[in-house]
XYZ file of C-alpha atoms in Angstrom:
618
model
C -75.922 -54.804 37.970
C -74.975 -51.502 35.823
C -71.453 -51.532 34.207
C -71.277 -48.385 36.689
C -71.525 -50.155 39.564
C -69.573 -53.304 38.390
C -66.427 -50.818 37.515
C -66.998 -48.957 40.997
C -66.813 -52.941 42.841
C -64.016 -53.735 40.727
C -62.357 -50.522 42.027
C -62.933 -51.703 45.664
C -62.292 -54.608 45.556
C -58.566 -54.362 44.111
C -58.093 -51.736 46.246
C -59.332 -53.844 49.246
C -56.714 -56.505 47.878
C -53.480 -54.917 48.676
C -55.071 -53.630 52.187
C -52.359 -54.338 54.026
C -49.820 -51.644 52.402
C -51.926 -48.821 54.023
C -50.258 -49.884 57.663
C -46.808 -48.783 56.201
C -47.419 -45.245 56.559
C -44.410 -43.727 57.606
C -45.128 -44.624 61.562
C -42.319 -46.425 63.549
C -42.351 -47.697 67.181
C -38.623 -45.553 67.339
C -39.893 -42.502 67.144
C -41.867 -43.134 70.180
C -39.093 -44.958 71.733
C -35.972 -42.983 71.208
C -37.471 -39.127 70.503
C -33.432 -38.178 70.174
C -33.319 -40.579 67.687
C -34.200 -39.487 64.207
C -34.881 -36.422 62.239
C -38.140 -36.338 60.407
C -39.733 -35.699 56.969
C -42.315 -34.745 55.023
C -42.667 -37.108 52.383
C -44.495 -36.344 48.447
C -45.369 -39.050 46.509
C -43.980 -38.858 43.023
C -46.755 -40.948 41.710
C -44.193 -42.123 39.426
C -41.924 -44.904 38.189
C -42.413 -48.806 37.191
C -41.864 -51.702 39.575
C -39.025 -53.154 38.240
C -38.606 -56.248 40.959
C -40.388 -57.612 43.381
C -39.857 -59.853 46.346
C -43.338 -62.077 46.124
C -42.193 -64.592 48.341
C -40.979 -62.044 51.022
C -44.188 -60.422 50.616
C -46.132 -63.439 51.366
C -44.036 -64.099 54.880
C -44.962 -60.548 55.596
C -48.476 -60.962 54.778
C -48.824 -58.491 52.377
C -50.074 -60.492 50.069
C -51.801 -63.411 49.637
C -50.336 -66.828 50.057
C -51.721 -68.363 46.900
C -50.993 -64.757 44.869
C -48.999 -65.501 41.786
C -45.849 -64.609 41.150
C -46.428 -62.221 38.752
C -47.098 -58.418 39.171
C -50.777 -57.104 37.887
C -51.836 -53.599 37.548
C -52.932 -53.343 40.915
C -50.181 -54.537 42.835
C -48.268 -51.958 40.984
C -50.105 -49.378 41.275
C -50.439 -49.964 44.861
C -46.221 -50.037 44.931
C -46.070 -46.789 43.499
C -48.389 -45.563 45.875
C -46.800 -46.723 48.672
C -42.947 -47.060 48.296
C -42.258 -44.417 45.580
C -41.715 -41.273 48.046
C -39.124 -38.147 48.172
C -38.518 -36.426 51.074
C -39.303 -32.734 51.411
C -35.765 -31.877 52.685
C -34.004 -28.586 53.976
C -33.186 -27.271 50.621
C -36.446 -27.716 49.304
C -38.104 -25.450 52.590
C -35.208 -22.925 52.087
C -35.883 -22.863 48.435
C -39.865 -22.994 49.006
C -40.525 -25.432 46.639
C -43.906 -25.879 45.146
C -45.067 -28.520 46.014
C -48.873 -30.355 44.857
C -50.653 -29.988 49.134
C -52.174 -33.210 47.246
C -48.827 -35.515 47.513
C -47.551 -34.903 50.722
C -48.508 -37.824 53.082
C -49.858 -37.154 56.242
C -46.894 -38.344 57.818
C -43.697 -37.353 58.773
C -41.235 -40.455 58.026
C -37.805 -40.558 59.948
C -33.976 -41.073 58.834
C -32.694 -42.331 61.680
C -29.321 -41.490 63.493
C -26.244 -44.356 63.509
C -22.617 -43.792 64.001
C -20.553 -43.725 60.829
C -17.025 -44.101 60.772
C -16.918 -42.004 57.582
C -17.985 -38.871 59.509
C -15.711 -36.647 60.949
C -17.650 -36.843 64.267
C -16.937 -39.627 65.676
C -19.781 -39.547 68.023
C -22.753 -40.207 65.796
C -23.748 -35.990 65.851
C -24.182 -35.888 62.436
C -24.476 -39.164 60.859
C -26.758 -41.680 60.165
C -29.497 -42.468 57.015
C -28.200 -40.186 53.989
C -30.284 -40.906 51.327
C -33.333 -42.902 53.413
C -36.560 -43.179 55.145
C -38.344 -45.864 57.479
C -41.049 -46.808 55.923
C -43.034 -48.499 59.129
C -43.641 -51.671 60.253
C -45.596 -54.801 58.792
C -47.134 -56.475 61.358
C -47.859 -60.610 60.565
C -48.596 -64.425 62.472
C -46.904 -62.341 65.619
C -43.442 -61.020 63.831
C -42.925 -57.336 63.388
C -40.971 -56.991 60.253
C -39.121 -53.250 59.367
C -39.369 -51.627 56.123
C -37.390 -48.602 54.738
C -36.326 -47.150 51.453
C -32.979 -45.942 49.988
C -33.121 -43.378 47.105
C -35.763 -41.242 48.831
C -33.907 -38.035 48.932
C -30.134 -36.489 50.658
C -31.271 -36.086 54.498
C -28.955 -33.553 56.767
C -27.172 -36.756 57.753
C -25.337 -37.455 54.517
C -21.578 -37.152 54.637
C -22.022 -34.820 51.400
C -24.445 -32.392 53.314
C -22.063 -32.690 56.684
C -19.540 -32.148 54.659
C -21.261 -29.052 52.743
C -22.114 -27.433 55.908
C -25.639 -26.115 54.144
C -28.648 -28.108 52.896
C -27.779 -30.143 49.507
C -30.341 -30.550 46.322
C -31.222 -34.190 45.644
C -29.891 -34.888 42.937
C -26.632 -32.909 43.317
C -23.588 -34.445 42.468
C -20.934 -31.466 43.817
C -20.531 -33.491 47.531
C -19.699 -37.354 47.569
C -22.255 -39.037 49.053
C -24.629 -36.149 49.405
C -26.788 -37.136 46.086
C -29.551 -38.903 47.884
C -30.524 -40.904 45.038
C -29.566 -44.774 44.470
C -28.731 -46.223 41.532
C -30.630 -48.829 39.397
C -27.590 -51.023 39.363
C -26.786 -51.002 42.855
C -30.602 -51.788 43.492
C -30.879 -55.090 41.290
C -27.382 -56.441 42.771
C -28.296 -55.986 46.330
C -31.637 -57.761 45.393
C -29.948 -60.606 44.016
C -27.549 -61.051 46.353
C -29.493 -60.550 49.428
C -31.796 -63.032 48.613
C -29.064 -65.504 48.266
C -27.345 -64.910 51.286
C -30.620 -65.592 53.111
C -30.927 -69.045 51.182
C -27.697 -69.357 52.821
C -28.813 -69.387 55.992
C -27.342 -65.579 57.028
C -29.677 -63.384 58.820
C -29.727 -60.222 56.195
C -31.504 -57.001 55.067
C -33.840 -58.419 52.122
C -35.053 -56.602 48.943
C -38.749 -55.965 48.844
C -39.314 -54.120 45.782
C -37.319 -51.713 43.202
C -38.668 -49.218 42.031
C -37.143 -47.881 38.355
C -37.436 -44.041 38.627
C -35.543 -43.790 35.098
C -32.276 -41.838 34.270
C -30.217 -44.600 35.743
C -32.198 -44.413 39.012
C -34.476 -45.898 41.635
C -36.001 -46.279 44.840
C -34.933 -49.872 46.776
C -37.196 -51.166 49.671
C -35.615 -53.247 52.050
C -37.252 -55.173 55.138
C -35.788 -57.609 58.148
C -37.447 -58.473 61.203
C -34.715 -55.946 62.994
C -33.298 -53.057 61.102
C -31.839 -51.443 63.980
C -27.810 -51.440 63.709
C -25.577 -51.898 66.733
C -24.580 -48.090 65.925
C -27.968 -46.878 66.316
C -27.045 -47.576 69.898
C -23.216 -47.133 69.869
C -23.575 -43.364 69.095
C -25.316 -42.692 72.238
C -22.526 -44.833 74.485
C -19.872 -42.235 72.535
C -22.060 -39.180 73.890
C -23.238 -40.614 77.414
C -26.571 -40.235 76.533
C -27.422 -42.317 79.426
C -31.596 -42.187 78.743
C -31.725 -42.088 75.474
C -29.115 -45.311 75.500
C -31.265 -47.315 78.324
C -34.379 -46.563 75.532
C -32.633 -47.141 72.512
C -31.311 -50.823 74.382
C -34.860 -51.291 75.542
C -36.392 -51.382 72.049
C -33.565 -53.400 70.604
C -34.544 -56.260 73.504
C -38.061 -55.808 73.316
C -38.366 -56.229 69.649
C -36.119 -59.083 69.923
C -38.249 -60.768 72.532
C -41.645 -60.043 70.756
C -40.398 -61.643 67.650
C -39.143 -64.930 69.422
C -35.535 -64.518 68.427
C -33.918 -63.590 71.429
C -34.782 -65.734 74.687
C -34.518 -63.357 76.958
C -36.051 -63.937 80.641
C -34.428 -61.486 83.162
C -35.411 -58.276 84.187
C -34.082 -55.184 85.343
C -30.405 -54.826 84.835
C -29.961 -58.589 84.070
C -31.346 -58.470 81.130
C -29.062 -56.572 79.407
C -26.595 -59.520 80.555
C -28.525 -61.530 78.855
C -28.237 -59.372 75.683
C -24.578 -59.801 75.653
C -25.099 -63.399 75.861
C -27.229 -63.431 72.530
C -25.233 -60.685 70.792
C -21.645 -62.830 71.858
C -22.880 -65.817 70.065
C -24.878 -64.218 67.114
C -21.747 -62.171 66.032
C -19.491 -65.148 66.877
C -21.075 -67.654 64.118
C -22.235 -64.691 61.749
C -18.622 -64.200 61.272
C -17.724 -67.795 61.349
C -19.873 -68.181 58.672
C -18.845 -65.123 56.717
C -14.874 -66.665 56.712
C -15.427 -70.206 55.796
C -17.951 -69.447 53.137
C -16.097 -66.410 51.947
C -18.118 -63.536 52.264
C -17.041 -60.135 52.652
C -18.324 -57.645 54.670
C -16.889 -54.242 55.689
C -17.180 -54.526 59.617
C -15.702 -52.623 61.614
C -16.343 -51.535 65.700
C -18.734 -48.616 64.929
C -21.397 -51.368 63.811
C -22.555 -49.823 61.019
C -23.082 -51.982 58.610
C -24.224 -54.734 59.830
C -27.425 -55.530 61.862
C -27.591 -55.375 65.521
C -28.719 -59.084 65.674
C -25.636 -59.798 63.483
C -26.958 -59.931 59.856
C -25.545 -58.027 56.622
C -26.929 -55.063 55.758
C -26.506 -52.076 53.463
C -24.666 -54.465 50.578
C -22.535 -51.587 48.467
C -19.807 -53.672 49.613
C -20.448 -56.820 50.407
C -18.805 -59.548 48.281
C -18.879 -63.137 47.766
C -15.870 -64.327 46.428
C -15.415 -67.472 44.622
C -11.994 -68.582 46.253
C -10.270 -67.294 49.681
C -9.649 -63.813 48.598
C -9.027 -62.823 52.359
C -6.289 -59.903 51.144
C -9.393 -57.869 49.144
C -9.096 -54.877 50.592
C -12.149 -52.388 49.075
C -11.351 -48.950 48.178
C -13.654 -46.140 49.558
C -10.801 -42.850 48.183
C -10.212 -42.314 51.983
C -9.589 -45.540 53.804
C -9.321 -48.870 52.369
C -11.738 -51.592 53.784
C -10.847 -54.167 56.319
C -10.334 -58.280 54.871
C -11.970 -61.084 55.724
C -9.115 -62.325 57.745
C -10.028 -58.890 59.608
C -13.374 -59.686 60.146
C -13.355 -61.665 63.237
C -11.138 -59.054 64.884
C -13.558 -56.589 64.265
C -16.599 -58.625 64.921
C -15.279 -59.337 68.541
C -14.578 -55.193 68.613
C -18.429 -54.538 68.028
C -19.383 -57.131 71.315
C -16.433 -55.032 73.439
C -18.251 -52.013 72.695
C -21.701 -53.622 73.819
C -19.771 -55.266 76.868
C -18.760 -51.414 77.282
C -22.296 -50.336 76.779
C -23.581 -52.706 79.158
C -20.892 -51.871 81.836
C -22.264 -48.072 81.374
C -25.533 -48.809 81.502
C -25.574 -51.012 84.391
C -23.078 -48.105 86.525
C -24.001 -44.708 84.873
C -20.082 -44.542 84.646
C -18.428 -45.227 80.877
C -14.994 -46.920 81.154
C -12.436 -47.295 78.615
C -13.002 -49.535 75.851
C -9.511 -51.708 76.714
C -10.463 -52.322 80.162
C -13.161 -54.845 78.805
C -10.713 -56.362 75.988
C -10.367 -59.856 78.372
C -14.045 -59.834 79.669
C -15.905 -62.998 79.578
C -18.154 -62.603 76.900
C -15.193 -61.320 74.589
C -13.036 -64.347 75.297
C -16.251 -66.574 74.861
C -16.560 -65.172 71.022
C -12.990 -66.578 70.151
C -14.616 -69.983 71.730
C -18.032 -69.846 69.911
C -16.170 -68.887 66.488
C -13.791 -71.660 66.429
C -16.802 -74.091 67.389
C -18.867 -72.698 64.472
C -15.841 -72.795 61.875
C -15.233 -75.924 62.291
C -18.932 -77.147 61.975
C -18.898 -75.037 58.984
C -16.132 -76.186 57.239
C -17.507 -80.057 57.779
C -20.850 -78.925 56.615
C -19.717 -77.230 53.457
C -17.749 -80.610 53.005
C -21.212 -82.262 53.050
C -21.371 -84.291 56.211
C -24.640 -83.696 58.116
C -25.172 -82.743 61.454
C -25.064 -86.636 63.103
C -21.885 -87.219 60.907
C -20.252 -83.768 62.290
C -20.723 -84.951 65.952
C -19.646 -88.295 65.524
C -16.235 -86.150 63.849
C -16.141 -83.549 67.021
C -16.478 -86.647 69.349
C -12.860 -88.145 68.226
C -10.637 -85.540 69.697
C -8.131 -84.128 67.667
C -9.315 -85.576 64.537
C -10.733 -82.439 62.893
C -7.619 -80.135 64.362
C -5.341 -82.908 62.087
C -7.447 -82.107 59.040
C -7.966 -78.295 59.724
C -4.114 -77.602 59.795
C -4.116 -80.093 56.028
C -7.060 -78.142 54.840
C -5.857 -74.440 55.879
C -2.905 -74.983 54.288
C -4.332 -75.266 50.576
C -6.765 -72.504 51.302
C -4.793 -69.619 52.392
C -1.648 -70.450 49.882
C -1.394 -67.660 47.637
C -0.134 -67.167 44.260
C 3.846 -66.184 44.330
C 4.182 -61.891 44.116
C 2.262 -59.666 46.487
C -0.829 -57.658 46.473
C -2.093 -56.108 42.799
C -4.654 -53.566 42.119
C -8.203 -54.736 41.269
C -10.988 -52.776 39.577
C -12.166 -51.647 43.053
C -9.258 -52.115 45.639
C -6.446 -54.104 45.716
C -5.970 -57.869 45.908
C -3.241 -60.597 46.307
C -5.046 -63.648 44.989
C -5.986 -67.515 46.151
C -3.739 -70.348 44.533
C -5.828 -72.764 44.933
C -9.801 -73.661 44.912
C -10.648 -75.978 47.841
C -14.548 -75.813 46.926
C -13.606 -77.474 43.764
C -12.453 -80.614 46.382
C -14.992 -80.554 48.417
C -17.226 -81.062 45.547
C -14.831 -83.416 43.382
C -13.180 -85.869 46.296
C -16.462 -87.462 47.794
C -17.464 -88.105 44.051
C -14.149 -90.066 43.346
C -13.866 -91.883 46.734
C -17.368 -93.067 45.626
C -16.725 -93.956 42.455
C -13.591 -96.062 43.047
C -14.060 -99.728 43.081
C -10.798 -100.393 45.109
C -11.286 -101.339 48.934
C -11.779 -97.455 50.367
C -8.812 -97.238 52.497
C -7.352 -98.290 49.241
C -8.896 -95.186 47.429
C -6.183 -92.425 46.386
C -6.521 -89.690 44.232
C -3.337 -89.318 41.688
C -1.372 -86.582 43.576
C -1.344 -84.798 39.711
C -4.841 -85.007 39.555
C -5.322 -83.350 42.781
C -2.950 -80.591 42.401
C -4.353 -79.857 39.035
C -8.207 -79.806 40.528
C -7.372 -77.471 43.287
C -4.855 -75.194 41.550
C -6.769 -71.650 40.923
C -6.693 -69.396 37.553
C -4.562 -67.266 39.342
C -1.597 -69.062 39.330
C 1.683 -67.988 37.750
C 3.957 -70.189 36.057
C 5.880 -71.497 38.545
C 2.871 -71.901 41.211
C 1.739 -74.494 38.812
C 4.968 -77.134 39.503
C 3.996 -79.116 42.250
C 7.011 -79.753 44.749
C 7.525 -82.007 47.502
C 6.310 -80.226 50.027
C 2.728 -80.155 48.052
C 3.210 -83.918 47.689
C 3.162 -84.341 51.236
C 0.186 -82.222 52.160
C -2.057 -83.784 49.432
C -0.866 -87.578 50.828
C -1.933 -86.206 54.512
C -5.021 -84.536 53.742
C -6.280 -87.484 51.765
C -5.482 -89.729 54.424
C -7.286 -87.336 57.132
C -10.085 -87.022 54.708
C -10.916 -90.487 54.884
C -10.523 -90.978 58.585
C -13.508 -88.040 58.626
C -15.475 -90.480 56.401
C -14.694 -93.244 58.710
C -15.422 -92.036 61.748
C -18.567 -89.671 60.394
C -20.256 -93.341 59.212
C -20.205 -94.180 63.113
C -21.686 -98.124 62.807
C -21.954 -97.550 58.966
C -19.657 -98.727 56.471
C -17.619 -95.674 55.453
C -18.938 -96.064 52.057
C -22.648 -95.792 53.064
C -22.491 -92.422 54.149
C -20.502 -91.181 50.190
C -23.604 -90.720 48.325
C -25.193 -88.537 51.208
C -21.976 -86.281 51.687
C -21.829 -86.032 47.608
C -25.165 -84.894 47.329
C -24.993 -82.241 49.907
C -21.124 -80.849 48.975
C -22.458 -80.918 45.255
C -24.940 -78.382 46.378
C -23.041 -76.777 49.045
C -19.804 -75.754 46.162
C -22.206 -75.230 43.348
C -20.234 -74.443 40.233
C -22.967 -71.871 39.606
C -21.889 -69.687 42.698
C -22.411 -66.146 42.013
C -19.131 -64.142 42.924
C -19.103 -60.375 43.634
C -17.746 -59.661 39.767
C -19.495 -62.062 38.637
C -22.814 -59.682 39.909
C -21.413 -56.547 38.775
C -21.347 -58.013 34.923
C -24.408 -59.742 35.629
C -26.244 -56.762 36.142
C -24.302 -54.644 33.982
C -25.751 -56.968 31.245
C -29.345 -56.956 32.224
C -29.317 -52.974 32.440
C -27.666 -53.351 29.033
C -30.926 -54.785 27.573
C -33.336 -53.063 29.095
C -32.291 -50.241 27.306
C -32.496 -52.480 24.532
C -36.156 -52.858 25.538
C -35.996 -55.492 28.107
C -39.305 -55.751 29.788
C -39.648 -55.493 33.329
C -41.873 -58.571 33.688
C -38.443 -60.416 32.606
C -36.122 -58.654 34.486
C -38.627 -60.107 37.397
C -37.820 -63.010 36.175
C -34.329 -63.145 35.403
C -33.540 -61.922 38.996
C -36.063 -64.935 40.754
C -34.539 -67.444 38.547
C -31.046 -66.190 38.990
C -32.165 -66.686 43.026
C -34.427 -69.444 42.585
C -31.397 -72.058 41.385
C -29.299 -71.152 44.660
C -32.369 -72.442 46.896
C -32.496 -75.843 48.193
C -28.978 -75.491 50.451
C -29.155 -78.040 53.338
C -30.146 -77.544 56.695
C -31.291 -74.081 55.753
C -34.793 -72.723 57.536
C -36.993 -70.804 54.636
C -40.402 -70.283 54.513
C -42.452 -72.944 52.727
C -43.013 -70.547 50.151
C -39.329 -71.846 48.870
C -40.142 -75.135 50.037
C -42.585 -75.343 47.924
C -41.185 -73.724 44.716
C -41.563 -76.224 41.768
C -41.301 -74.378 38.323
C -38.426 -72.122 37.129
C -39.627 -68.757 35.707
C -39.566 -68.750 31.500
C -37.009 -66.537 30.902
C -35.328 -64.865 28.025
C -32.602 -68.297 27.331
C -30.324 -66.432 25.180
C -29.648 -63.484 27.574
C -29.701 -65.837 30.479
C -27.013 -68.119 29.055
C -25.669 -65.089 28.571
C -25.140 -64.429 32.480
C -24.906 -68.026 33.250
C -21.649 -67.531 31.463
C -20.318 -64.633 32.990
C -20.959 -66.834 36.436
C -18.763 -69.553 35.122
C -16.156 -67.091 33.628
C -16.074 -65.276 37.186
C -16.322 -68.474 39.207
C -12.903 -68.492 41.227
C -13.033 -64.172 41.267
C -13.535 -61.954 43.942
């Protein structure tokens, strides 16, 4: 064989390799679906930039690359990710401007930014809001799951606040209108990477990175992808204008996307099914929220369902924080309107399923009804019922008892209500004074640290050789383990009242342990539950200003000349050490993980401390 024809099969074969990028070509089932529901773009490829992360394990559950593929990018694979994800839209100002543009880099199809309601807008009918600075990619289509994909940082769209706002077509790039630069920064890109990949080893359904893309100049293009990208206000908005049709379609893709990827079980047809919706939608926004409180994680939600996923997962995570104590008075600043708290959440979280049970109610009569009249339905009183259920599983899962143990607890009435009100008590104190401004919003902090006891008591009541009913914790120790760095002066004197609550929640503590061991001796069951809350309250938990340093440091050096291959790194070790949570479906791709990537040790001690110095922050 010539050297010609060796480089010419090289060529197709590494061309062949990546294959399955080519079906992400700007055509999405929505467009079909909902015509109303989207505006549309041509698209040039910059044919520019340098893959800066990559999701390999996400790309092997999507089939886009090989199982047994490395972890580790080639020249190929990159090229074919700047091929494929590293797009600007052709927008209005470029067509009024009449751009030049190479006929070579426009793709042959149009890609859509798709219409949402926005609170932020001043229509508050979803008119003229929805992706700003975005583009749907496609779909991947793998083992019978249709997974989304879409990119932020492609370009300001007509339905950016700054461009609404403008009333004429913006540049991108332009910084005159707030939120009308269509571009996203590197920063923002590498935190939401991290952190979305976390809260998925935490068992939350959530938007995932894909790839980054670093354009330079501080910016970048971030691919996302979830089985379901669609948003409960990718619906709401046509409820708000009585779009009747274009709401029955827009419902009919949500359920039949749900049902072809298994994760609805939805049976009925005709008008049922959209009681059946409710049903799923009730319960998945019931424990997502749940979930959020106990393992305090904030998300801005809030009844126009915007940012959050229709199945209930997080999405768009600009403000999303995981705190490291109950912060639950953070509010968030966004100049106009501060954000809601997590105490908040679950209010708003049952407002999203009254506007489905609306949007049901409408689509079943053709008539829409005020939102109060369906404040008492069924399905609304049923989330209070399914929340409650799922906090209190969480809370004795986070404490390490596993799912047997947590039934045995649930099936001795009244004896996790006893330890609830012991265990609230601690975790919503907060330090004396009232709410103080934070770098980002304003804050009234924790006083005390209950993950630091649900890590710390199993480990003592297992360590003790006294009889265990004889175990008990000094009340100084305890009061000195829970109490926060927050705390003033004269939060740090216990009193009597302190004395009483630590004697009664160490005495309900142990009847959990004694009842959770069913036929067991109590003590059987200590090195299990230390294990899992070990795990469960990591001391390596990585809090939301904990990130912002984090990241602030690994920007720092790259321009220092950080590669990019460690920066891949950094970010799957950084995710790598949070996997392993119990009871948590992943992929075996994670199951399977068995070396750490080599990283850079000084610069990741380096953030390893920053974790540890922002362990108890918001």
């Amino acid at each position: 064989m010539t050297m010609k024809h060796s480089g010419a099969r090289k060529l197709k074969e590494s061309t062949n390799f990546y294959s399955s990028f080519d079906q992400i070509n700007g055509v999405h089932p929505w467009m079909d679906a909902v015509t109303d529901g989207y505006v549309s773009y041509k698209v040039r490829e910059l044919r520019s930039g340098k893959v800066a992360y990559f999701n390999f394990i996400l790309a092997k559950e999507m089939g886009l690359i090989p199982p047994d593929h490395p972890n580790q990018m080639t020249e190929d694979l990159e090229n074919k990710l700047i091929e494929t994800f590293s797009l600007q839209i052709i927008n209005e100002y470029d067509e009024l401007v009449q751009r030049r543009v190479d006929p070579e880099t426009v793709r042959p199809h149009r890609y859509m930014a798709t219409r949402y309601l926005q609170l932020q807008h001043a229509n508050k009918q979803g008119k003229t809001s929805g992706d700003g600075r975005g583009i749907w990619n496609g779909t991947v289509y793998h083992r019978g799951i249709t997974w989304d994909v879409s990119s932020r940082g492609t370009g300001v769209t007509c339905l950016a606040p700054g461009a609404v706002e403008a009333k004429k077509p913006l540049k991108t790039g332009g910084t005159e209108f707030g939120y009308g630069c269509g571009l996203a920064e590197i920063d923002e890109l590498f935190g939401a990477s991290i952190l979305a990949e976390i809260m998925h080893l935490q068992g939350l359904k959530t938007e995932r990175m894909l790839c980054v893309i670093d354009l330079g100049k501080g910016y970048g293009i971030g691919v996302r992808a979830a089985q379901n990208l669609i948003r409960p206000a990718h619906l709401f908005l046509y409820l708000k204008q009585e779009k009747y049709e274009t709401l029955k379609a827009a419902t009919d893709y949500l359920i039949e996307r749900q049902i072809s990827n298994k994760a609805w079980n939805i049976t009925a047809r005709g008008m049922a099914k959209y009681d059946e919706m409710l049903s799923a939608v009730c319960k998945a926004f019931a424990e997502f929220t749940a979930q959020l409180d106990i393992d305090y994680i904030f998300a801005w939600l809030d009844w126009d369902g915007d940012n959050v996923l229709a199945d209930a997962g997080i999405i768009d995570y600009g403000s999303v924080r995981q705190f490291g104590i109950r912060h639950d008075k953070y509010r968030y600043d966004d100049i106009e309107r501060f954000s809601t708290n997590l105490n908040e959440q679950k209010q708003k979280a049952r407002l999203i399923v009254q506007v489905f049970v609306q949007m049901v109610d409408y689509l079943k009569t053709k008539k829409k009804k005020p939102l109060r009249e369906f404040a008492n339905h069924p399905q609304v009183e049923k989330f209070n019922e399914l929340f409650d259920a799922k906090r209190a599983n969480r809370i004795l899962y986070r404490m390490g008892f596993n799912e047997t143990q947590r039934n045995n607890i649930f099936a001795q009435p009244g004896l996790f209500e006893k330890f609830d009100k012991e265990f609230s008590y601690f975790e919503r104190a907060k330090i004396s004074g009232s709410s103080e401004r934070v770098a980002d919003g304003v804050n009234h902090a924790a006083l005390y640290n209950m993950r630091t006891i649900m890590r710390e008591y199993p480990q003592f009541l297992s360590e003790s050789p006294l009889p265990f009913d004889k175990r008990w914790m000094l009340e100084n120790t305890f009061f000195k383990k829970i109490l926060s760095g927050f705390a003033k002066a004269k939060d740090a004197r216990m009193g009597e009242k302190q004395r009483r609550h630590i004697e009664s929640f160490q005495k309900t503590y142990r009847e959990l342990v004694n009842v959770a061991a069913g036929k067991q001796k109590p003590e059987g069951i200590l090195k299990g539950i230390c294990e899992r809350s070990e795990k469960l309250n990591t001391d390596k938990r990585i809090t939301g200003n904990a990130l912002i340093e984090m990241v602030e440091e690994i920007i720092s050096e790259k321009k220092k000349g950080l590669s990019m291959e460690q920066i891949q790194k950094i970010i799957d070790r950084l995710v790598f050490e949070q996997n392993g949570n119990p009871e948590v479906p992943v992929s075996r791709y994670y199951r399977e993980l068995q070396s750490r990537p080599a990283v850079k040790m000084d610069l990741f001690a380096k953030l390893l401390s920053l974790v540890e110095e922002n362990s108890e922050s918001i």
